[in-house]
Amino acid sequence: MITISIMLATIIQALDGTIANVALPHMQGSLSASTDQITWVLTSFIVAAAIATPLNGWLVDRFGLKKVFLVSVAGFTIASVLCGLAGSLAQIVGARVLQGVFGAALVPLSQSVLLDINPREKHGSAMAVWGMGVMIGPILGPTLGGWLTDSYNWRWVFFINVPIGAIAFYGIWRYIRPTAPTRRVSFDAFGFITLSLAIGALQMLLDRGEQNDWFASPETWIEAVLLALSLSYFIAHTALRPAGQSFLDYRLLKNPNYVTGLFLIFTVGMVLFATRALMPTMLQGLMGYPAALAGLVTAPSGLGTMLAMLVVGRVTGKIDFRILLGAGFAITAFSLWQMAQYTIVMSQADIVWPGVIQGIGLGLVFVPLSAATFATLSPQMRAEGTALYSLIRNIGSSIGITLVQTLLVRNSATMHAELAAKVNIANPALMDPAGGYSLASIANAAGAALVDSEITRQASMIAYTNDYWLMMILTAAVIPALLLIRPPKAQASPAPVDHAALD
């Protein structure tokens, strides 16, 4: 019952990262907002969640896990109602900020609880359940959001959280045992402020950089300077304060498995979310797929991930972490190589199977990586450790999406210029068999427009495949880092925390 309750809380938070994307055009008309303004519905949630995530460790230390969990679920559910009732852009942005603040704790706390209530030999199975909850967001979010928007209206994208949140709240209240706050860590206000400024500036820079033409905009320069200064102050401040008095417990970074896990989950975040961001635009923009069909051909990827997680959850602990991780990263790299062979003319099977293979690879990575990262971390540091783990994964996804979208735009323009330079009036491909100019000839306006349109399509396809090549190289490049992971020493498993005991 504890597992069901906390996973419901995880699912609604993971869903809300992507479910609102497809409803933006409907919100724009309903709230009388411009295209530039309506994107704040997404940006406000991302930035607020990123800033609030590092607070989890201190909050649990100060108030206890159960209280923080209950307040987070209740606050997130109420904020969802406010989003659905919003009558203006300012109201929905404010409600999304509240959603991000309260929802930031749900994913890391669910991971922490699952590690607590299971002995070490069952951590693989626990992380499989947790991974399915986390992965369901990017998989089902756009499809569910589109169905709710089309069948009802965009407000149900947020109202759907209410019954799920209510069930999760009851389950957490009923089945998780209250734990006394330890109050080992004093609140480091300066550390929190500088870290929050750095994270907020980074998220704003990544989210709005392409829209602002990067450093051609004063806004981007302000965000970059703020990021550099606040991060520098935070690092110096943390390094000079003793452990237990700084906002981030730097003893976490002395654990080799944990640090390697952060590096690897950063890469997983980049590859997973970047690929998810590329596929719908490629299918709908280049190949003319309707939104529903695009969702159907990409959904099997999520099924592959879930099946792999179920299998690997049972063998984690019986097979070396590094073997499972190496196989997962290799399979993911192979699937990205297949995607790099995409052309404009291909069947639906050519799209489905590489996606399934990628899903299997990511499923093989996600579960043992979570287990390996926390295998040598003390239970007292799990709340803060899981918060930082989630934060790094989210930052990786933000950087990955921004990177591939920026390269897509620039490579499309570059390849268009290169292809257009090879088209001239003497090109035999533009002549018909009779020796005259065909419809596609650039000698007439209609022909020139037709050729330019095809050049644009081909240039965009090349840009997409270049992005997949990059993701493949990044995935393969992290495989040697697996040598840094050390399996935990054989020892008796610590007794699981008895969250199920009732007062």
Short mmCIF file of C-alpha atoms in Angstrom, two decimals:
data_model
loop_
_atom_site.label_atom_id
_atom_site.label_comp_id
_atom_site.label_asym_id
_atom_site.label_seq_id
_atom_site.Cartn_x
_atom_site.Cartn_y
_atom_site.Cartn_z
CA MET A 1 0.00 0.00 0.00
CA ILE A 2 2.92 2.33 0.68
CA THR A 3 4.33 1.58 -2.77
CA ILE A 4 1.00 2.20 -4.51
CA SER A 5 0.43 5.47 -2.63
CA ILE A 6 3.82 7.00 -3.27
CA MET A 7 3.89 5.88 -6.91
CA LEU A 8 0.56 7.61 -7.56
CA ALA A 9 2.16 10.79 -6.22
CA THR A 10 5.18 10.25 -8.46
CA ILE A 11 3.06 9.66 -11.55
CA ILE A 12 1.06 12.89 -11.26
CA GLN A 13 4.26 14.92 -10.86
CA ALA A 14 5.99 13.16 -13.77
CA LEU A 15 2.91 13.60 -15.97
CA ASP A 16 2.68 17.33 -15.34
CA GLY A 17 6.12 17.91 -16.79
CA THR A 18 4.80 17.07 -20.27
CA ILE A 19 1.01 16.75 -20.19
CA ALA A 20 0.39 20.50 -20.61
CA ASN A 21 2.55 20.81 -23.75
CA VAL A 22 -0.11 19.73 -26.22
CA ALA A 23 -2.75 21.93 -24.57
CA LEU A 24 -0.77 25.17 -25.02
CA PRO A 25 -2.55 26.30 -28.23
CA HIS A 26 -5.94 25.89 -26.52
CA MET A 27 -4.73 27.75 -23.42
CA GLN A 28 -3.38 30.54 -25.61
CA GLY A 29 -6.78 31.25 -27.12
CA SER A 30 -8.67 30.83 -23.84
CA LEU A 31 -6.34 33.11 -21.87
CA SER A 32 -5.74 35.65 -24.67
CA ALA A 33 -1.97 35.16 -24.53
CA SER A 34 0.67 35.50 -27.24
CA THR A 35 2.85 32.59 -28.35
CA ASP A 36 5.77 34.02 -26.37
CA GLN A 37 3.69 34.51 -23.23
CA ILE A 38 2.01 31.10 -23.13
CA THR A 39 5.36 29.30 -22.89
CA TRP A 40 5.61 30.64 -19.33
CA VAL A 41 3.06 27.96 -18.41
CA LEU A 42 5.85 25.43 -19.00
CA THR A 43 8.83 27.54 -17.95
CA SER A 44 7.37 28.55 -14.58
CA PHE A 45 6.77 24.90 -13.59
CA ILE A 46 10.26 23.77 -14.64
CA VAL A 47 12.09 26.63 -12.93
CA ALA A 48 10.08 26.42 -9.68
CA ALA A 49 10.59 22.64 -9.44
CA ALA A 50 14.31 22.95 -10.10
CA ILE A 51 14.76 25.60 -7.41
CA ALA A 52 12.71 23.73 -4.79
CA THR A 53 14.27 20.28 -5.36
CA PRO A 54 17.48 20.88 -3.33
CA LEU A 55 15.33 21.86 -0.31
CA ASN A 56 14.08 18.30 0.17
CA GLY A 57 16.96 17.08 2.28
CA TRP A 58 16.69 19.93 4.76
CA LEU A 59 12.89 19.77 4.92
CA VAL A 60 12.91 16.05 5.74
CA ASP A 61 15.64 16.63 8.32
CA ARG A 62 13.65 19.47 9.90
CA PHE A 63 10.04 18.24 9.75
CA GLY A 64 10.16 14.50 9.05
CA LEU A 65 9.49 12.60 5.85
CA LYS A 66 5.77 11.94 6.32
CA LYS A 67 4.86 15.58 6.97
CA VAL A 68 6.85 16.79 3.97
CA PHE A 69 5.28 14.13 1.75
CA LEU A 70 1.72 14.96 2.86
CA VAL A 71 2.18 18.71 2.46
CA SER A 72 3.74 18.18 -0.98
CA VAL A 73 0.89 15.98 -2.25
CA ALA A 74 -1.80 18.27 -0.81
CA GLY A 75 -0.13 21.42 -2.14
CA PHE A 76 0.40 19.91 -5.59
CA THR A 77 -3.24 18.78 -5.79
CA ILE A 78 -4.60 22.17 -4.70
CA ALA A 79 -2.27 23.93 -7.15
CA SER A 80 -3.63 21.66 -9.92
CA VAL A 81 -7.16 22.81 -9.09
CA LEU A 82 -6.00 26.44 -9.26
CA CYS A 83 -4.42 25.78 -12.67
CA GLY A 84 -7.70 24.37 -13.96
CA LEU A 85 -9.70 27.31 -12.60
CA ALA A 86 -7.29 29.99 -13.86
CA GLY A 87 -8.93 32.79 -15.83
CA SER A 88 -5.82 34.70 -16.87
CA LEU A 89 -2.22 34.07 -17.81
CA ALA A 90 -0.96 35.52 -14.53
CA GLN A 91 -3.19 33.19 -12.52
CA ILE A 92 -2.13 30.01 -14.30
CA VAL A 93 1.57 30.94 -14.19
CA GLY A 94 1.27 31.58 -10.44
CA ALA A 95 -0.52 28.24 -9.96
CA ARG A 96 2.14 26.45 -12.04
CA VAL A 97 4.84 27.95 -9.80
CA LEU A 98 3.03 26.44 -6.79
CA GLN A 99 2.79 23.13 -8.64
CA GLY A 100 6.52 23.15 -9.23
CA VAL A 101 7.36 24.07 -5.62
CA PHE A 102 5.14 21.42 -4.04
CA GLY A 103 5.80 18.78 -6.70
CA ALA A 104 9.58 19.02 -6.44
CA ALA A 105 9.68 16.66 -3.44
CA LEU A 106 7.44 13.92 -4.82
CA VAL A 107 9.89 12.05 -7.08
CA PRO A 108 12.96 12.09 -4.79
CA LEU A 109 10.93 11.29 -1.66
CA SER A 110 9.23 8.35 -3.36
CA GLN A 111 12.64 7.00 -4.31
CA SER A 112 13.91 7.49 -0.76
CA VAL A 113 10.90 5.71 0.78
CA LEU A 114 11.19 2.73 -1.57
CA LEU A 115 14.86 2.35 -0.66
CA ASP A 116 13.98 2.62 3.03
CA ILE A 117 11.19 0.02 3.15
CA ASN A 118 13.06 -2.61 1.12
CA PRO A 119 16.21 -4.54 2.10
CA ARG A 120 19.24 -4.07 -0.12
CA GLU A 121 18.69 -7.29 -2.07
CA LYS A 122 15.28 -5.96 -3.19
CA HIS A 123 16.48 -2.47 -4.15
CA GLY A 124 16.55 -3.52 -7.81
CA SER A 125 12.86 -4.46 -7.79
CA ALA A 126 12.01 -1.28 -5.85
CA MET A 127 13.85 0.90 -8.35
CA ALA A 128 12.06 -0.88 -11.21
CA VAL A 129 8.72 0.19 -9.75
CA TRP A 130 10.01 3.72 -9.14
CA GLY A 131 11.49 3.92 -12.63
CA MET A 132 8.19 2.98 -14.25
CA GLY A 133 6.48 5.79 -12.36
CA VAL A 134 9.09 8.32 -13.42
CA MET A 135 9.17 7.17 -17.05
CA ILE A 136 5.41 7.17 -17.50
CA GLY A 137 5.38 10.97 -17.64
CA PRO A 138 7.28 11.55 -20.90
CA ILE A 139 5.63 8.45 -22.39
CA LEU A 140 1.94 9.07 -21.63
CA GLY A 141 1.92 12.80 -20.94
CA PRO A 142 1.49 14.15 -24.49
CA THR A 143 -0.99 11.42 -25.50
CA LEU A 144 -3.15 11.78 -22.38
CA GLY A 145 -2.99 15.57 -22.57
CA GLY A 146 -4.11 15.54 -26.19
CA TRP A 147 -7.02 13.20 -25.48
CA LEU A 148 -8.24 15.22 -22.48
CA THR A 149 -7.96 18.48 -24.40
CA ASP A 150 -9.80 17.17 -27.47
CA SER A 151 -12.48 15.25 -25.55
CA TYR A 152 -13.16 17.83 -22.83
CA ASN A 153 -11.00 20.97 -22.61
CA TRP A 154 -7.51 21.97 -21.51
CA ARG A 155 -8.58 22.47 -17.87
CA TRP A 156 -8.98 18.70 -17.44
CA VAL A 157 -5.26 18.35 -18.03
CA PHE A 158 -4.96 19.68 -14.46
CA PHE A 159 -8.23 18.44 -12.92
CA ILE A 160 -7.17 14.83 -13.64
CA ASN A 161 -4.63 15.20 -10.80
CA VAL A 162 -7.31 15.72 -8.13
CA PRO A 163 -8.65 12.16 -7.64
CA ILE A 164 -5.17 10.65 -8.01
CA GLY A 165 -3.70 13.15 -5.53
CA ALA A 166 -6.51 12.49 -3.04
CA ILE A 167 -5.90 8.71 -3.12
CA ALA A 168 -2.14 9.23 -2.76
CA PHE A 169 -2.66 11.59 0.19
CA TYR A 170 -4.88 9.09 2.00
CA GLY A 171 -2.46 6.22 1.41
CA ILE A 172 0.54 8.17 2.67
CA TRP A 173 -1.40 9.40 5.72
CA ARG A 174 -2.73 5.93 6.51
CA TYR A 175 0.25 3.66 5.88
CA ILE A 176 3.51 5.58 6.35
CA ARG A 177 4.72 5.81 9.92
CA PRO A 178 5.74 9.28 11.14
CA THR A 179 9.46 9.63 11.76
CA ALA A 180 10.90 12.11 14.20
CA PRO A 181 12.88 14.93 12.58
CA THR A 182 16.60 14.56 13.26
CA ARG A 183 17.48 18.25 12.86
CA ARG A 184 21.07 17.35 12.07
CA VAL A 185 21.42 20.17 9.54
CA SER A 186 20.91 23.88 10.15
CA PHE A 187 19.33 25.88 7.35
CA ASP A 188 22.00 27.59 5.25
CA ALA A 189 20.12 30.60 3.88
CA PHE A 190 23.03 31.99 1.85
CA GLY A 191 23.72 28.58 0.30
CA PHE A 192 20.06 28.10 -0.61
CA ILE A 193 19.73 31.56 -2.16
CA THR A 194 22.89 31.27 -4.28
CA LEU A 195 22.04 27.74 -5.42
CA SER A 196 18.46 28.77 -6.25
CA LEU A 197 19.67 31.73 -8.28
CA ALA A 198 22.12 29.50 -10.17
CA ILE A 199 19.51 26.83 -10.95
CA GLY A 200 16.84 29.37 -11.88
CA ALA A 201 19.23 31.27 -14.16
CA LEU A 202 20.37 28.05 -15.84
CA GLN A 203 16.81 26.85 -16.47
CA MET A 204 15.75 30.24 -17.83
CA LEU A 205 18.79 30.41 -20.08
CA LEU A 206 18.17 26.93 -21.47
CA ASP A 207 14.42 27.36 -21.86
CA ARG A 208 14.47 30.79 -23.51
CA GLY A 209 17.89 30.86 -25.15
CA GLU A 210 16.88 29.70 -28.62
CA GLN A 211 13.81 31.94 -28.57
CA ASN A 212 16.01 34.95 -27.69
CA ASP A 213 18.69 34.08 -30.28
CA TRP A 214 21.05 33.23 -27.44
CA PHE A 215 23.72 35.84 -26.71
CA ALA A 216 22.26 38.30 -29.18
CA SER A 217 19.77 39.07 -26.38
CA PRO A 218 20.57 41.04 -23.19
CA GLU A 219 18.34 38.62 -21.26
CA THR A 220 20.66 35.71 -22.05
CA TRP A 221 23.71 37.70 -20.91
CA ILE A 222 22.00 38.60 -17.63
CA GLU A 223 21.10 34.94 -17.01
CA ALA A 224 24.62 33.75 -17.87
CA VAL A 225 26.30 36.29 -15.57
CA LEU A 226 23.85 35.53 -12.76
CA LEU A 227 24.51 31.80 -13.19
CA ALA A 228 28.30 32.22 -13.10
CA LEU A 229 28.33 34.54 -10.07
CA SER A 230 25.79 32.68 -7.96
CA LEU A 231 27.32 29.27 -8.68
CA SER A 232 30.81 30.56 -7.85
CA TYR A 233 29.57 31.99 -4.55
CA PHE A 234 27.74 28.76 -3.73
CA ILE A 235 30.78 26.55 -4.40
CA ALA A 236 33.11 28.76 -2.37
CA HIS A 237 30.61 29.10 0.46
CA THR A 238 29.95 25.33 0.62
CA ALA A 239 33.63 24.43 0.52
CA LEU A 240 34.46 26.73 3.45
CA ARG A 241 31.68 25.58 5.79
CA PRO A 242 31.89 22.38 7.86
CA ALA A 243 29.70 19.39 6.95
CA GLY A 244 26.22 19.71 8.41
CA GLN A 245 26.24 23.50 8.26
CA SER A 246 26.18 23.95 4.47
CA PHE A 247 23.06 23.67 2.31
CA LEU A 248 24.61 20.83 0.29
CA ASP A 249 26.32 18.12 2.29
CA TYR A 250 29.54 17.78 0.32
CA ARG A 251 30.17 14.38 1.91
CA LEU A 252 27.84 13.07 -0.78
CA LEU A 253 30.47 13.95 -3.36
CA LYS A 254 33.08 11.83 -1.56
CA ASN A 255 31.18 8.66 -2.48
CA PRO A 256 32.57 7.40 -5.84
CA ASN A 257 29.49 5.34 -6.73
CA TYR A 258 27.18 8.26 -6.04
CA VAL A 259 29.23 10.75 -8.07
CA THR A 260 29.51 8.31 -10.99
CA GLY A 261 25.76 7.73 -10.76
CA LEU A 262 25.12 11.49 -11.00
CA PHE A 263 27.26 11.69 -14.13
CA LEU A 264 25.47 8.74 -15.75
CA ILE A 265 21.94 9.87 -14.85
CA PHE A 266 22.80 13.29 -16.32
CA THR A 267 23.57 11.53 -19.61
CA VAL A 268 20.43 9.38 -19.40
CA GLY A 269 18.37 12.54 -18.87
CA MET A 270 19.93 14.14 -21.93
CA VAL A 271 19.39 11.15 -24.22
CA LEU A 272 15.89 10.18 -23.04
CA PHE A 273 14.25 13.59 -23.12
CA ALA A 274 16.15 14.86 -26.15
CA THR A 275 14.98 11.88 -28.19
CA ARG A 276 11.41 12.33 -26.92
CA ALA A 277 11.53 15.99 -27.96
CA LEU A 278 12.83 15.24 -31.47
CA MET A 279 10.54 12.40 -32.52
CA PRO A 280 7.09 14.12 -32.50
CA THR A 281 8.27 17.15 -34.47
CA MET A 282 10.04 14.92 -37.01
CA LEU A 283 7.01 12.71 -37.54
CA GLN A 284 4.44 15.50 -37.70
CA GLY A 285 6.51 18.23 -39.33
CA LEU A 286 8.41 16.23 -41.95
CA MET A 287 6.36 13.12 -42.55
CA GLY A 288 2.85 14.47 -42.11
CA TYR A 289 1.80 12.15 -39.30
CA PRO A 290 -1.29 13.29 -37.38
CA ALA A 291 -0.74 13.74 -33.64
CA ALA A 292 -2.64 10.57 -32.72
CA LEU A 293 -0.63 8.37 -35.11
CA ALA A 294 2.64 9.95 -33.96
CA GLY A 295 1.70 9.01 -30.41
CA LEU A 296 0.90 5.43 -31.41
CA VAL A 297 4.20 4.76 -33.19
CA THR A 298 6.26 6.22 -30.33
CA ALA A 299 4.32 4.56 -27.48
CA PRO A 300 5.96 1.10 -27.94
CA SER A 301 9.22 2.66 -26.76
CA GLY A 302 7.66 3.09 -23.34
CA LEU A 303 6.43 -0.50 -23.35
CA GLY A 304 9.97 -1.67 -24.07
CA THR A 305 11.23 0.37 -21.13
CA MET A 306 8.66 -1.03 -18.71
CA LEU A 307 9.23 -4.63 -19.76
CA ALA A 308 12.98 -4.23 -19.40
CA MET A 309 12.52 -2.71 -15.95
CA LEU A 310 10.36 -5.60 -14.78
CA VAL A 311 12.97 -8.13 -15.92
CA VAL A 312 16.04 -6.28 -14.69
CA GLY A 313 14.40 -5.56 -11.34
CA ARG A 314 14.44 -9.31 -10.68
CA VAL A 315 18.08 -9.87 -11.67
CA THR A 316 19.60 -6.76 -10.09
CA GLY A 317 21.76 -7.95 -7.23
CA LYS A 318 22.32 -11.32 -8.91
CA ILE A 319 24.29 -9.87 -11.85
CA ASP A 320 27.04 -7.26 -11.57
CA PHE A 321 25.66 -3.71 -11.90
CA ARG A 322 28.31 -2.88 -14.48
CA ILE A 323 27.30 -5.72 -16.82
CA LEU A 324 23.66 -4.62 -16.83
CA LEU A 325 24.60 -0.96 -17.28
CA GLY A 326 27.07 -1.75 -20.06
CA ALA A 327 24.45 -3.79 -21.91
CA GLY A 328 21.85 -1.05 -21.45
CA PHE A 329 24.07 1.75 -22.73
CA ALA A 330 25.25 -0.41 -25.67
CA ILE A 331 21.66 -1.25 -26.68
CA THR A 332 20.65 2.42 -26.37
CA ALA A 333 23.61 3.48 -28.54
CA PHE A 334 22.63 0.85 -31.14
CA SER A 335 19.05 2.15 -31.26
CA LEU A 336 20.32 5.69 -31.76
CA TRP A 337 22.54 4.46 -34.58
CA GLN A 338 19.41 3.00 -36.19
CA MET A 339 17.65 6.36 -35.79
CA ALA A 340 20.61 8.08 -37.42
CA GLN A 341 19.80 6.06 -40.58
CA TYR A 342 16.28 7.58 -40.83
CA THR A 343 15.12 8.96 -44.17
CA ILE A 344 11.99 10.83 -45.17
CA VAL A 345 10.71 7.69 -46.92
CA MET A 346 10.33 4.91 -44.34
CA SER A 347 7.64 2.69 -42.90
CA GLN A 348 6.04 2.85 -39.46
CA ALA A 349 7.96 -0.32 -38.49
CA ASP A 350 11.21 1.57 -39.17
CA ILE A 351 10.12 4.00 -36.46
CA VAL A 352 8.60 1.56 -33.98
CA TRP A 353 11.43 -0.98 -33.65
CA PRO A 354 14.34 1.40 -32.98
CA GLY A 355 12.09 3.02 -30.37
CA VAL A 356 11.38 -0.34 -28.72
CA ILE A 357 15.09 -1.18 -28.69
CA GLN A 358 15.91 2.20 -27.18
CA GLY A 359 13.23 1.65 -24.54
CA ILE A 360 14.75 -1.71 -23.62
CA GLY A 361 18.20 -0.15 -23.37
CA LEU A 362 17.04 2.68 -21.13
CA GLY A 363 15.10 0.22 -18.98
CA LEU A 364 18.26 -1.83 -18.50
CA VAL A 365 20.12 1.34 -17.47
CA PHE A 366 17.59 3.07 -15.23
CA VAL A 367 17.05 0.37 -12.58
CA PRO A 368 20.63 -0.82 -11.90
CA LEU A 369 21.89 2.76 -12.11
CA SER A 370 19.55 3.86 -9.33
CA ALA A 371 20.47 0.83 -7.24
CA ALA A 372 24.22 1.25 -7.83
CA THR A 373 24.15 4.97 -7.07
CA PHE A 374 22.66 4.47 -3.61
CA ALA A 375 24.18 1.08 -2.81
CA THR A 376 26.98 2.56 -0.71
CA LEU A 377 25.15 5.64 0.57
CA SER A 378 24.08 5.70 4.22
CA PRO A 379 20.30 5.78 4.87
CA GLN A 380 20.69 9.09 6.73
CA MET A 381 21.84 10.78 3.51
CA ARG A 382 19.20 9.32 1.19
CA ALA A 383 16.72 12.21 1.32
CA GLU A 384 19.36 14.72 0.25
CA GLY A 385 20.98 12.23 -2.11
CA THR A 386 17.75 11.45 -3.97
CA ALA A 387 16.95 15.17 -4.27
CA LEU A 388 20.32 15.91 -5.89
CA TYR A 389 19.92 12.81 -8.11
CA SER A 390 16.56 14.06 -9.41
CA LEU A 391 17.91 17.58 -9.87
CA ILE A 392 20.86 16.38 -11.96
CA ARG A 393 18.55 14.23 -14.11
CA ASN A 394 16.27 17.22 -14.73
CA ILE A 395 19.19 19.51 -15.57
CA GLY A 396 20.50 16.87 -17.98
CA SER A 397 17.11 16.69 -19.71
CA SER A 398 16.94 20.49 -20.00
CA ILE A 399 20.42 20.70 -21.49
CA GLY A 400 19.74 17.77 -23.83
CA ILE A 401 16.51 19.25 -25.20
CA THR A 402 18.09 22.68 -25.64
CA LEU A 403 21.17 21.20 -27.33
CA VAL A 404 19.31 19.13 -29.91
CA GLN A 405 16.78 21.86 -30.69
CA THR A 406 19.52 24.45 -31.19
CA LEU A 407 21.58 22.14 -33.39
CA LEU A 408 18.44 21.20 -35.32
CA VAL A 409 17.72 24.82 -36.24
CA ARG A 410 21.32 25.64 -37.12
CA ASN A 411 22.08 22.43 -38.99
CA SER A 412 18.87 22.77 -41.00
CA ALA A 413 19.97 26.21 -42.20
CA THR A 414 23.53 25.03 -42.89
CA MET A 415 22.45 21.95 -44.83
CA HIS A 416 19.88 23.96 -46.80
CA ALA A 417 22.65 26.29 -47.97
CA GLU A 418 24.94 23.38 -48.89
CA LEU A 419 22.25 21.51 -50.82
CA ALA A 420 21.00 24.65 -52.57
CA ALA A 421 24.54 25.44 -53.73
CA LYS A 422 24.56 22.17 -55.70
CA VAL A 423 21.34 22.96 -57.55
CA ASN A 424 21.77 24.81 -60.83
CA ILE A 425 19.98 25.11 -64.14
CA ALA A 426 22.35 22.65 -65.84
CA ASN A 427 21.68 19.85 -63.36
CA PRO A 428 20.45 16.85 -65.40
CA ALA A 429 18.21 15.76 -62.51
CA LEU A 430 16.03 18.77 -63.28
CA MET A 431 15.58 17.90 -66.96
CA ASP A 432 12.85 15.73 -68.47
CA PRO A 433 13.70 12.97 -70.99
CA ALA A 434 12.78 15.18 -73.93
CA GLY A 435 15.53 17.60 -73.01
CA GLY A 436 13.26 20.41 -71.88
CA TYR A 437 12.80 21.69 -68.37
CA SER A 438 10.56 19.65 -66.09
CA LEU A 439 8.12 21.07 -63.54
CA ALA A 440 10.94 20.84 -60.96
CA SER A 441 13.20 23.04 -63.06
CA ILE A 442 14.52 26.10 -61.30
CA ALA A 443 14.08 28.01 -64.54
CA ASN A 444 10.49 28.86 -63.62
CA ALA A 445 8.99 30.17 -60.37
CA ALA A 446 6.82 27.12 -59.68
CA GLY A 447 9.72 24.75 -60.22
CA ALA A 448 12.06 26.81 -58.07
CA ALA A 449 9.54 26.84 -55.22
CA LEU A 450 9.07 23.07 -55.49
CA VAL A 451 12.82 22.42 -55.45
CA ASP A 452 13.31 24.77 -52.51
CA SER A 453 10.59 22.98 -50.56
CA GLU A 454 12.23 19.61 -51.15
CA ILE A 455 15.66 20.99 -50.22
CA THR A 456 14.17 22.27 -46.96
CA ARG A 457 12.71 18.84 -46.15
CA GLN A 458 15.94 17.03 -46.93
CA ALA A 459 18.02 19.54 -44.97
CA SER A 460 15.75 19.12 -41.95
CA MET A 461 16.01 15.33 -42.18
CA ILE A 462 19.80 15.53 -42.24
CA ALA A 463 19.69 17.84 -39.19
CA TYR A 464 17.53 15.32 -37.31
CA THR A 465 19.90 12.45 -38.11
CA ASN A 466 22.87 14.58 -37.01
CA ASP A 467 21.17 14.99 -33.64
CA TYR A 468 20.72 11.23 -33.35
CA TRP A 469 24.40 10.73 -34.22
CA LEU A 470 25.32 13.11 -31.41
CA MET A 471 23.11 11.29 -28.89
CA MET A 472 24.66 7.98 -29.97
CA ILE A 473 28.21 9.29 -29.47
CA LEU A 474 27.34 10.69 -26.03
CA THR A 475 25.78 7.39 -24.98
CA ALA A 476 28.72 5.29 -26.14
CA ALA A 477 31.24 7.71 -24.61
CA VAL A 478 29.99 7.18 -21.03
CA ILE A 479 30.42 3.39 -21.09
CA PRO A 480 34.06 3.54 -19.84
CA ALA A 481 32.81 5.45 -16.76
CA LEU A 482 31.17 2.20 -15.60
CA LEU A 483 34.63 1.04 -14.50
CA LEU A 484 34.45 3.63 -11.72
CA ILE A 485 31.45 1.91 -10.12
CA ARG A 486 32.30 -0.48 -7.33
CA PRO A 487 29.83 -3.17 -6.20
CA PRO A 488 28.91 -2.90 -2.53
CA LYS A 489 30.83 -5.11 -0.14
CA ALA A 490 29.06 -8.26 0.89
CA GLN A 491 27.46 -7.61 4.24
CA ALA A 492 24.21 -8.11 6.05
CA SER A 493 21.48 -5.89 4.71
CA PRO A 494 20.40 -3.13 7.07
CA ALA A 495 16.90 -3.57 8.41
CA PRO A 496 14.38 -1.70 6.29
CA VAL A 497 12.76 1.33 7.85
CA ASP A 498 9.37 0.31 9.30
CA HIS A 499 7.24 2.94 7.58
CA ALA A 500 4.34 0.50 7.55
CA ALA A 501 3.97 0.40 11.33
CA LEU A 502 1.06 2.50 12.55
CA ASP A 503 0.81 4.56 15.69
#
